[in-house]
Amino acid sequence: MTGRPDDPSRRRPWLQSMAALAVAALIGWGCLMGATEVVESLRTGVLNNRKGPDILAAEQPVFYWALIGFYTAATLTAAGLALLVLAIAVRDLLGARGPDR
């Protein structure tokens, strides 16, 4: 069954787009904080561990670089997700859905 014009999900499409923009902004802010933490850790050589002892690059290089790689991959993945959600929200806000709609 196709969606009817009075379907609750079609009444306020701009609201869904604005919510998607808010989610993209929140994810982007988290990416910025994560990237700042990674850059600061690379600059100082110390991975700031909030719940335990800090990890020093000189004392535990394998563990340090494994965690830096993991944090970098997670930050880049989240940035890609933020860009995807942002692109979808902008597309929906501008109404560029193609000739079939």
CSV table of C-alpha atoms in Angstrom, one decimal:
chain,number,residue,atom,x,y,z
A,1,MET,CA,0.0,0.0,0.0
A,2,THR,CA,1.4,3.4,-0.9
A,3,GLY,CA,1.4,6.3,1.4
A,4,ARG,CA,-1.6,8.6,1.3
A,5,PRO,CA,-1.3,12.4,1.4
A,6,ASP,CA,-2.9,12.5,4.8
A,7,ASP,CA,-0.6,9.9,6.2
A,8,PRO,CA,1.0,11.2,9.5
A,9,SER,CA,4.5,10.8,8.0
A,10,ARG,CA,3.7,13.0,5.1
A,11,ARG,CA,2.0,15.9,6.9
A,12,ARG,CA,5.1,17.6,8.0
A,13,PRO,CA,8.1,16.5,5.9
A,14,TRP,CA,10.1,19.6,6.9
A,15,LEU,CA,9.9,18.5,10.5
A,16,GLN,CA,11.6,15.2,9.7
A,17,SER,CA,14.2,17.1,7.7
A,18,MET,CA,14.9,19.5,10.5
A,19,ALA,CA,15.3,16.6,12.9
A,20,ALA,CA,17.7,14.9,10.5
A,21,LEU,CA,19.7,18.2,10.4
A,22,ALA,CA,19.8,18.3,14.2
A,23,VAL,CA,21.0,14.7,14.3
A,24,ALA,CA,23.7,15.5,11.6
A,25,ALA,CA,24.8,18.5,13.7
A,26,LEU,CA,25.0,16.4,16.9
A,27,ILE,CA,27.1,13.7,15.1
A,28,GLY,CA,29.3,16.4,13.5
A,29,TRP,CA,29.9,18.0,16.9
A,30,GLY,CA,30.9,14.6,18.3
A,31,CYS,CA,33.3,14.1,15.3
A,32,LEU,CA,34.8,17.5,16.0
A,33,MET,CA,35.4,16.6,19.7
A,34,GLY,CA,36.8,13.2,18.7
A,35,ALA,CA,39.1,14.7,16.1
A,36,THR,CA,40.3,17.3,18.6
A,37,GLU,CA,41.1,14.6,21.1
A,38,VAL,CA,43.0,12.5,18.6
A,39,VAL,CA,45.1,15.5,17.4
A,40,GLU,CA,45.8,16.5,20.9
A,41,SER,CA,46.9,12.9,21.8
A,42,LEU,CA,49.2,12.8,18.7
A,43,ARG,CA,50.7,16.1,19.6
A,44,THR,CA,51.5,15.2,23.2
A,45,GLY,CA,52.0,11.4,22.9
A,46,VAL,CA,49.6,10.8,25.8
A,47,LEU,CA,46.2,9.2,25.3
A,48,ASN,CA,44.0,10.7,28.1
A,49,ASN,CA,42.2,7.8,29.7
A,50,ARG,CA,39.3,9.1,31.7
A,51,LYS,CA,38.6,6.0,33.8
A,52,GLY,CA,42.2,4.7,34.4
A,53,PRO,CA,45.8,5.5,33.9
A,54,ASP,CA,46.8,7.5,30.8
A,55,ILE,CA,48.4,5.6,28.0
A,56,LEU,CA,51.8,6.9,26.9
A,57,ALA,CA,53.2,6.3,23.4
A,58,ALA,CA,56.7,5.8,24.9
A,59,GLU,CA,55.6,3.2,27.4
A,60,GLN,CA,53.0,1.2,25.5
A,61,PRO,CA,53.5,2.0,21.8
A,62,VAL,CA,51.4,-0.9,20.3
A,63,PHE,CA,48.5,-0.3,22.6
A,64,TYR,CA,48.7,3.5,22.0
A,65,TRP,CA,48.8,3.2,18.2
A,66,ALA,CA,46.0,0.6,18.2
A,67,LEU,CA,43.7,2.9,20.1
A,68,ILE,CA,44.7,6.0,18.1
A,69,GLY,CA,43.9,4.0,14.9
A,70,PHE,CA,40.6,2.8,16.4
A,71,TYR,CA,39.6,6.3,17.5
A,72,THR,CA,40.5,7.8,14.1
A,73,ALA,CA,38.5,5.1,12.2
A,74,ALA,CA,35.5,5.7,14.5
A,75,THR,CA,35.7,9.5,14.0
A,76,LEU,CA,36.0,9.2,10.2
A,77,THR,CA,33.1,6.7,10.1
A,78,ALA,CA,30.9,9.0,12.2
A,79,ALA,CA,31.9,11.9,10.0
A,80,GLY,CA,30.7,9.9,7.0
A,81,LEU,CA,27.4,9.2,8.7
A,82,ALA,CA,27.0,12.9,9.5
A,83,LEU,CA,27.6,13.8,5.9
A,84,LEU,CA,25.1,11.2,4.7
A,85,VAL,CA,22.4,12.3,7.1
A,86,LEU,CA,23.1,16.0,6.2
A,87,ALA,CA,22.8,15.2,2.5
A,88,ILE,CA,19.5,13.4,2.9
A,89,ALA,CA,18.1,16.2,5.1
A,90,VAL,CA,19.1,18.9,2.6
A,91,ARG,CA,17.7,16.8,-0.3
A,92,ASP,CA,14.4,16.5,1.5
A,93,LEU,CA,14.3,20.1,2.5
A,94,LEU,CA,15.0,21.3,-1.1
A,95,GLY,CA,12.5,18.8,-2.5
A,96,ALA,CA,14.9,17.4,-5.1
A,97,ARG,CA,13.3,13.9,-5.2
A,98,GLY,CA,13.2,13.3,-8.9
A,99,PRO,CA,10.5,13.3,-11.6
A,100,ASP,CA,8.5,10.4,-10.1
A,101,ARG,CA,7.3,12.2,-7.0
